[in-house]
Coordinates of C-alpha atoms and ligand atoms in Angstrom, one line a residue:
M1 CA -25.3 4.4 -93.9
K2 CA -23.5 6.6 -91.4
D3 CA -24.0 9.7 -93.5
T4 CA -27.5 9.9 -92.1
S5 CA -26.4 11.5 -88.9
L6 CA -24.3 14.0 -90.7
Y7 CA -27.2 15.1 -92.9
Q8 CA -29.5 15.1 -89.9
Q9 CA -27.0 17.5 -88.2
I10 CA -27.0 19.8 -91.3
L11 CA -30.8 19.8 -91.6
G12 CA -31.3 20.5 -87.9
D13 CA -34.5 19.7 -86.2
T14 CA -36.8 18.0 -88.7
S15 CA -39.2 16.4 -86.3
P16 CA -41.5 14.5 -86.8
W17 CA -39.2 13.4 -89.6
H18 CA -35.7 12.0 -89.6
V19 CA -33.1 11.2 -92.2
A20 CA -33.6 7.5 -93.0
A21 CA -31.1 7.0 -95.8
V22 CA -28.6 8.8 -97.9
R23 CA -28.1 7.6 -101.5
L24 CA -25.2 8.8 -103.5
D25 CA -25.2 8.4 -107.3
A26 CA -21.7 9.0 -108.4
A27 CA -22.5 8.7 -112.1
A28 CA -25.4 11.2 -112.0
Q29 CA -23.5 13.3 -109.3
T30 CA -26.5 13.5 -107.1
V31 CA -27.2 12.8 -103.4
E32 CA -30.7 11.8 -102.3
I33 CA -31.7 12.2 -98.7
E34 CA -34.6 10.0 -97.8
M35 CA -36.8 11.4 -95.0
A36 CA -39.0 9.1 -93.0
L37 CA -41.5 9.7 -90.2
N38 CA -40.7 8.9 -86.6
G39 CA -44.1 7.4 -86.0
D40 CA -47.9 7.8 -86.5
E41 CA -49.1 11.3 -86.3
L42 CA -52.2 13.4 -86.3
W43 CA -51.7 15.9 -89.1
G44 CA -52.9 19.5 -89.4
C45 CA -54.6 20.6 -92.6
P46 CA -52.1 23.0 -94.2
E47 CA -54.9 25.6 -94.7
C48 CA -56.8 25.6 -91.4
G49 CA -54.7 23.5 -89.1
R50 CA -57.5 21.1 -88.1
K51 CA -56.0 17.9 -86.9
M52 CA -56.8 14.6 -88.6
R53 CA -55.5 11.2 -89.7
G54 CA -53.5 10.8 -92.9
H55 CA -55.0 9.2 -96.0
G56 CA -52.1 7.8 -98.0
S57 CA -49.2 9.9 -99.2
D58 CA -47.5 11.6 -102.1
R59 CA -43.9 11.1 -103.1
R60 CA -42.2 14.5 -103.1
K61 CA -38.8 15.8 -103.9
W62 CA -37.0 19.1 -103.0
R63 CA -33.8 20.5 -104.2
H64 CA -31.4 21.1 -101.3
L65 CA -28.0 22.8 -101.0
D66 CA -25.3 21.0 -102.9
S67 CA -23.0 18.5 -101.1
C68 CA -19.5 18.8 -102.5
Q69 CA -20.8 19.9 -105.9
F70 CA -23.3 17.0 -106.0
K71 CA -26.8 18.1 -106.6
T72 CA -28.7 17.2 -103.4
F73 CA -32.3 16.4 -103.0
L74 CA -34.6 15.6 -100.1
V75 CA -37.3 13.0 -100.8
A76 CA -40.2 11.9 -98.7
D77 CA -43.6 10.3 -98.8
V78 CA -45.7 13.2 -97.5
P79 CA -49.0 12.2 -95.9
R80 CA -52.2 13.5 -97.4
V81 CA -55.2 14.6 -95.3
I82 CA -58.7 15.1 -96.4
C83 CA -60.0 18.2 -94.8
P84 CA -63.8 18.6 -94.9
D85 CA -63.3 22.3 -95.8
H86 CA -60.2 22.2 -98.0
G87 CA -60.2 18.7 -99.6
A88 CA -57.2 16.5 -100.1
R89 CA -53.9 18.2 -99.3
T90 CA -50.4 17.1 -98.5
V91 CA -49.3 18.2 -95.0
K92 CA -46.6 20.7 -94.3
V93 CA -43.0 19.6 -94.0
P94 CA -40.6 21.5 -91.8
W95 CA -37.9 22.0 -94.5
S96 CA -40.0 23.7 -97.1
E97 CA -43.0 25.9 -97.7
P98 CA -46.2 24.3 -99.0
R99 CA -45.9 23.3 -102.6
G100 CA -42.3 24.3 -102.6
R101 CA -39.8 22.5 -104.8
F102 CA -36.8 23.6 -102.9
T103 CA -35.9 23.3 -99.3
A104 CA -36.0 26.6 -97.3
L105 CA -32.3 26.5 -96.9
F106 CA -31.8 26.2 -100.6
E107 CA -34.2 29.0 -101.3
R108 CA -32.5 31.3 -98.8
F109 CA -29.2 30.7 -100.4
A110 CA -30.7 31.2 -103.9
I111 CA -32.1 34.5 -102.8
D112 CA -28.6 35.6 -101.7
V113 CA -27.2 34.6 -105.0
L114 CA -30.0 36.3 -107.0
Q115 CA -29.5 39.5 -105.1
A116 CA -25.8 39.5 -106.1
C117 CA -26.1 38.8 -109.8
S118 CA -28.5 38.6 -112.8
T119 CA -31.2 36.0 -112.9
K120 CA -29.4 34.2 -115.7
Q121 CA -26.1 34.1 -113.9
A122 CA -27.8 33.0 -110.7
A123 CA -29.7 30.2 -112.5
G124 CA -26.3 29.0 -113.9
L125 CA -24.6 29.1 -110.5
L126 CA -27.4 27.4 -108.7
R127 CA -28.0 24.9 -111.6
I128 CA -31.7 25.6 -111.8
S129 CA -33.7 26.9 -114.8
W130 CA -34.3 30.5 -115.4
D131 CA -38.0 30.0 -114.7
E132 CA -37.2 28.4 -111.4
A133 CA -34.9 31.3 -110.4
D134 CA -37.6 33.7 -111.4
G135 CA -40.2 31.7 -109.4
I136 CA -37.9 32.0 -106.3
K137 CA -37.9 35.8 -106.8
Q138 CA -41.6 35.9 -107.2
R139 CA -42.3 33.9 -104.0
A140 CA -39.7 35.9 -102.1
V141 CA -41.5 39.2 -103.0
R142 CA -44.9 37.8 -102.2
R143 CA -43.6 36.7 -98.8
G144 CA -41.9 40.1 -98.3
L145 CA -45.0 42.1 -99.2
A146 CA -47.2 40.0 -96.9
R147 CA -44.9 40.6 -94.0
R148 CA -44.6 44.4 -94.5
A149 CA -45.9 46.3 -91.5
D150 CA -47.9 49.4 -91.8
E151 CA -45.1 51.6 -90.5
P152 CA -45.3 55.4 -90.8
V153 CA -43.9 57.0 -93.9
R154 CA -42.4 60.5 -93.6
R155 CA -40.2 61.2 -96.5
L156 CA -41.1 60.0 -99.9
C157 CA -40.0 60.3 -103.5
V158 CA -42.4 59.9 -106.5
D159 CA -40.9 59.1 -109.9
E160 CA -42.0 57.9 -113.2
K161 CA -40.0 55.4 -115.1
A162 CA -40.3 54.4 -118.8
V163 CA -40.3 50.6 -118.8
G164 CA -41.2 49.1 -122.2
R165 CA -40.8 50.8 -125.5
G166 CA -42.3 54.3 -126.0
Q167 CA -44.4 56.1 -123.5
D168 CA -44.9 53.1 -121.3
Y169 CA -44.7 54.4 -117.7
V170 CA -44.7 53.1 -114.2
T171 CA -45.1 55.4 -111.2
V172 CA -42.6 54.5 -108.5
V173 CA -43.1 55.6 -104.9
S174 CA -40.0 55.2 -102.6
S175 CA -39.6 55.8 -98.9
L176 CA -36.5 57.7 -97.9
D177 CA -36.9 57.1 -94.2
A178 CA -34.2 55.7 -91.9
G179 CA -31.4 56.8 -94.2
R180 CA -32.1 54.3 -96.9
A181 CA -34.4 54.3 -99.9
R182 CA -36.8 51.5 -100.7
V183 CA -39.6 51.1 -103.1
L184 CA -43.0 51.1 -101.4
H185 CA -45.4 51.1 -104.3
M186 CA -45.6 50.9 -108.1
G187 CA -48.6 51.7 -110.3
D188 CA -49.2 51.5 -114.1
G189 CA -49.1 54.8 -115.9
R190 CA -48.4 58.3 -114.5
K191 CA -51.8 59.7 -114.1
R192 CA -53.2 61.4 -111.0
E193 CA -55.3 58.2 -110.4
T194 CA -52.1 56.2 -110.4
L195 CA -50.7 58.1 -107.4
D196 CA -54.2 58.3 -105.8
V197 CA -54.1 54.6 -105.3
F198 CA -50.9 54.8 -103.2
W199 CA -52.2 57.7 -101.0
L200 CA -55.5 56.0 -100.5
G201 CA -53.8 52.7 -99.6
L202 CA -51.8 54.6 -96.9
G203 CA -54.8 55.6 -95.0
A204 CA -55.6 58.8 -93.2
E205 CA -53.2 58.4 -90.3
R206 CA -50.2 57.8 -92.4
Q207 CA -51.1 60.5 -94.9
E208 CA -51.1 62.8 -91.9
G209 CA -47.6 61.7 -91.0
V210 CA -46.0 62.5 -94.4
E211 CA -43.4 65.3 -94.0
A212 CA -41.9 65.7 -97.5
V213 CA -42.5 64.4 -101.0
A214 CA -39.9 64.9 -103.6
M215 CA -41.1 64.8 -107.2
D216 CA -40.7 66.3 -110.7
M217 CA -42.9 69.2 -111.8
W218 CA -45.5 66.8 -113.1
Q219 CA -49.0 68.2 -112.5
P220 CA -50.9 64.9 -112.0
F221 CA -48.6 63.9 -109.2
W222 CA -48.8 67.4 -107.6
D223 CA -52.6 67.3 -107.8
S224 CA -52.9 63.9 -106.3
T225 CA -50.5 64.8 -103.4
V226 CA -52.3 68.0 -102.4
T227 CA -55.6 66.2 -102.5
H228 CA -54.6 63.4 -100.2
V229 CA -51.8 64.7 -98.0
P230 CA -52.8 67.3 -95.4
Q231 CA -51.0 70.6 -96.1
G232 CA -49.5 68.9 -99.1
V233 CA -48.7 72.2 -100.8
E234 CA -46.1 72.8 -98.1
K235 CA -44.6 69.4 -98.4
I236 CA -44.0 68.9 -102.1
V237 CA -40.4 69.5 -103.1
H238 CA -39.1 69.8 -106.6
D239 CA -35.6 68.8 -105.6
P240 CA -32.2 69.3 -107.2
Y241 CA -32.1 65.8 -108.6
H242 CA -35.4 66.1 -110.4
L243 CA -34.7 69.5 -111.8
A244 CA -31.1 68.8 -112.9
T245 CA -31.9 67.6 -116.4
Y246 CA -34.0 70.6 -117.4
M247 CA -31.0 73.0 -117.7
N248 CA -28.9 70.4 -119.4
K249 CA -31.5 69.9 -122.0
A250 CA -31.9 73.6 -122.6
V251 CA -28.1 74.0 -123.1
D252 CA -28.2 71.1 -125.5
Q253 CA -31.0 72.6 -127.5
V254 CA -29.1 75.9 -127.8
R255 CA -26.0 74.1 -128.8
R256 CA -27.7 72.1 -131.5
S257 CA -29.3 75.0 -133.3
E258 CA -26.1 77.1 -132.9
H259 CA -24.0 74.3 -134.2
A260 CA -26.2 74.0 -137.2
A261 CA -26.0 77.7 -137.9
L262 CA -22.2 77.7 -137.6
A263 CA -21.8 74.6 -139.7
Y264 CA -23.7 76.3 -142.5
R265 CA -20.9 78.8 -142.5
Q266 CA -18.2 76.1 -142.4
D267 CA -17.5 77.0 -138.8
D268 CA -16.9 73.9 -136.7
T269 CA -16.3 75.6 -133.3
L270 CA -19.0 73.5 -131.7
K271 CA -18.3 70.2 -133.5
G272 CA -18.3 67.2 -131.2
S273 CA -18.8 69.4 -128.1
R274 CA -22.1 67.9 -126.9
M275 CA -20.8 66.0 -123.9
L276 CA -18.5 68.9 -122.8
W277 CA -21.4 71.2 -122.0
L278 CA -22.8 68.6 -119.6
Y279 CA -19.9 69.0 -117.2
G280 CA -19.7 71.4 -114.4
E281 CA -16.6 73.6 -114.7
E282 CA -14.8 71.8 -111.9
N283 CA -15.0 68.3 -113.4
V284 CA -14.1 68.6 -117.0
P285 CA -11.7 65.8 -118.0
S286 CA -8.1 67.2 -118.2
K287 CA -7.7 66.4 -121.9
W288 CA -10.6 68.8 -122.7
V289 CA -9.8 71.6 -120.3
I290 CA -8.1 73.8 -122.8
R291 CA -10.8 73.5 -125.4
F292 CA -13.5 73.9 -122.8
R293 CA -11.9 77.1 -121.5
K294 CA -11.8 78.5 -125.0
L295 CA -15.5 77.7 -125.5
I296 CA -16.9 79.1 -122.3
E297 CA -14.8 82.3 -122.7
N298 CA -16.1 82.8 -126.2
T299 CA -18.6 85.6 -125.5
R300 CA -20.1 85.3 -128.9
L301 CA -21.3 81.8 -128.3
K302 CA -24.9 81.4 -127.4
T303 CA -24.2 78.0 -126.0
A304 CA -21.6 79.5 -123.6
K305 CA -24.2 81.9 -122.3
A306 CA -26.7 79.1 -121.8
W307 CA -24.1 77.0 -120.0
A308 CA -23.2 79.9 -117.7
V309 CA -26.9 80.1 -116.7
K310 CA -26.8 76.3 -116.0
E311 CA -23.8 76.7 -113.8
L312 CA -25.5 79.6 -111.9
W313 CA -28.5 77.3 -111.3
R314 CA -26.2 74.8 -109.6
D315 CA -25.2 77.6 -107.2
F316 CA -28.8 78.3 -106.4
W317 CA -29.0 75.1 -104.4
K318 CA -26.2 76.2 -102.2
S319 CA -28.3 79.0 -100.7
P320 CA -28.3 78.7 -96.9
D321 CA -32.1 79.1 -96.3
E322 CA -35.4 79.8 -98.0
D323 CA -35.1 83.6 -98.0
A324 CA -31.6 83.6 -99.4
A325 CA -32.7 81.1 -102.0
A326 CA -35.7 83.3 -103.0
A327 CA -33.3 86.3 -103.5
T328 CA -30.8 84.1 -105.5
F329 CA -33.6 82.9 -107.7
K330 CA -34.6 86.4 -108.6
E331 CA -31.1 87.1 -109.8
W332 CA -30.8 83.8 -111.6
Y333 CA -34.2 84.4 -113.4
R334 CA -33.0 87.8 -114.5
E335 CA -29.8 86.4 -116.0
A336 CA -31.7 83.6 -117.7
M337 CA -34.2 85.9 -119.3
A338 CA -31.3 88.2 -120.4
T339 CA -29.8 85.5 -122.5
R340 CA -32.8 85.9 -124.9
L341 CA -32.4 82.2 -125.7
E342 CA -35.8 80.6 -125.9
P343 CA -34.9 77.1 -124.5
V344 CA -33.3 78.8 -121.4
K345 CA -36.1 81.3 -121.0
K346 CA -38.6 78.4 -121.2
V347 CA -37.0 76.6 -118.3
A348 CA -36.7 79.8 -116.3
R349 CA -40.4 80.5 -116.7
M350 CA -41.2 76.9 -115.7
F351 CA -39.1 77.1 -112.6
K352 CA -40.6 80.4 -111.7
A353 CA -44.1 79.0 -112.0
H354 CA -43.2 76.2 -109.6
L355 CA -40.9 78.3 -107.3
R356 CA -43.0 77.7 -104.2
N357 CA -42.3 74.0 -104.3
I358 CA -38.7 74.5 -105.3
L359 CA -38.1 76.8 -102.2
T360 CA -39.5 74.1 -99.9
Y361 CA -36.2 72.3 -100.5
F362 CA -34.5 74.7 -98.2
R363 CA -36.8 74.0 -95.4
L364 CA -37.3 70.2 -95.8
R365 CA -33.9 69.3 -97.2
I366 CA -35.1 66.1 -98.7
S367 CA -32.0 64.3 -99.8
N368 CA -31.5 63.2 -103.3
G369 CA -28.9 60.5 -102.9
P370 CA -31.0 57.5 -102.0
A371 CA -33.7 58.3 -104.6
E372 CA -31.0 58.8 -107.2
A373 CA -29.5 55.4 -106.4
I374 CA -32.9 53.7 -106.7
N375 CA -33.5 55.4 -110.0
S376 CA -30.3 54.4 -111.6
R377 CA -30.7 50.8 -110.3
I378 CA -34.2 50.7 -111.9
S379 CA -32.7 52.0 -115.2
E380 CA -30.1 49.2 -115.0
L381 CA -32.8 46.6 -114.5
V382 CA -34.7 47.9 -117.5
L383 CA -31.5 47.9 -119.6
Q384 CA -30.6 44.4 -118.4
S385 CA -33.9 43.0 -119.5
C386 CA -34.0 45.0 -122.7
G387 CA -37.1 46.9 -121.5
Y388 CA -39.4 44.6 -119.7
R389 CA -42.0 43.2 -122.0
N390 CA -43.8 41.8 -119.0
R391 CA -44.9 44.6 -116.6
E392 CA -45.5 42.3 -113.6
R393 CA -41.9 40.9 -113.9
F394 CA -40.6 44.5 -113.8
K395 CA -42.5 45.2 -110.7
N396 CA -41.5 42.0 -109.1
D397 CA -37.8 42.7 -109.8
V398 CA -38.0 46.2 -108.4
F399 CA -39.5 44.9 -105.2
F400 CA -37.0 42.0 -105.1
Y401 CA -34.0 44.2 -105.4
L402 CA -35.2 47.6 -104.1
G403 CA -38.2 46.9 -101.9
G404 CA -36.2 46.4 -98.7
L405 CA -38.4 43.4 -98.0
E406 CA -37.8 40.4 -95.8
L407 CA -37.5 37.8 -98.5
Y408 CA -36.4 34.6 -96.9
P409 CA -38.7 31.7 -96.2
A410 CA -39.7 31.4 -92.6
Q411 CA -37.6 28.3 -91.7
Ligands
ZN1 ZN1 -58.7 22.6 -93.8

């Protein structure tokens, strides 16, 4: 059949194999490409490469890229060798990885599709099962991790993410080098030992090269970092992104108890205002501007006072340098304590206790953007899978989508 030369062209160099036949099954909508050997060969053991003669063969089949919407397969009788060290093995073929069920070209394409949509959607588009799609992702990550070089890491971000239900945490370490964020490491739990594993894995030389580590005010992470990173105390940054939620939470706590007190007196001033207080003054949606103005100008409202302190905290990050920031903090702290609102005071005290590693921001300027993007993407993944019940699948997905790995098969 003349199609053989066309498929040979598509497949490229497949020596010592060639396309021997192409069988089209119109009813089943499949195309089978039969591969045959050019001649007798000495084969290498797939493990150790030792050359030897073949002993029989195994009939194998690989899914290949579709031809005009027909599912397309490569089939071949793959020689078997009997290696004295590794036993009976089928030899490597140039179009697929050992034990692969897809050609490398198909797997490459599948990885692109999987990167672009959910596993379920990708499986549908590729006409493979969900398990097969997941298998492609797992192999891709294994490949990528094995290829990863021990390059230096300078700017890092440490986070904890709740994965399953309840207090089920994973510690995520990302690199922020080269203007992009990628996940370097994940560990179960959020203990000091969890992060120790990462630092120890880096080795002394790369520990030395670390310049900045952004993290939340979580003592176990702090302890681990100062233990393993030389001058770690100078390099830890409690950055704007990690601290942003504390003031929002404090405002919300104040609002809740104030609303309850007002509602008791049939006063619904704060009713339905929860979301409003999360906005900065400049980006309140226009339909709420009038109500919002009224609320923040109401000097009797405790919630308005708490909100003002929150807004002031946002200004803190605009300080030009460490000294200016230290001065601004003093003012802010005074304002916060003057509210005499316990949730606000609590946050102020906590920030003060960690001030040293908040001020480092103005020297190290570790940028939040990339880490924020990684974090929200992880949250999306968790949501998409309804909270991973399988921890390994979670990690695999994070590496697949956010590891910045070289995922393609070698061919
Ligand atoms: Zn061998």
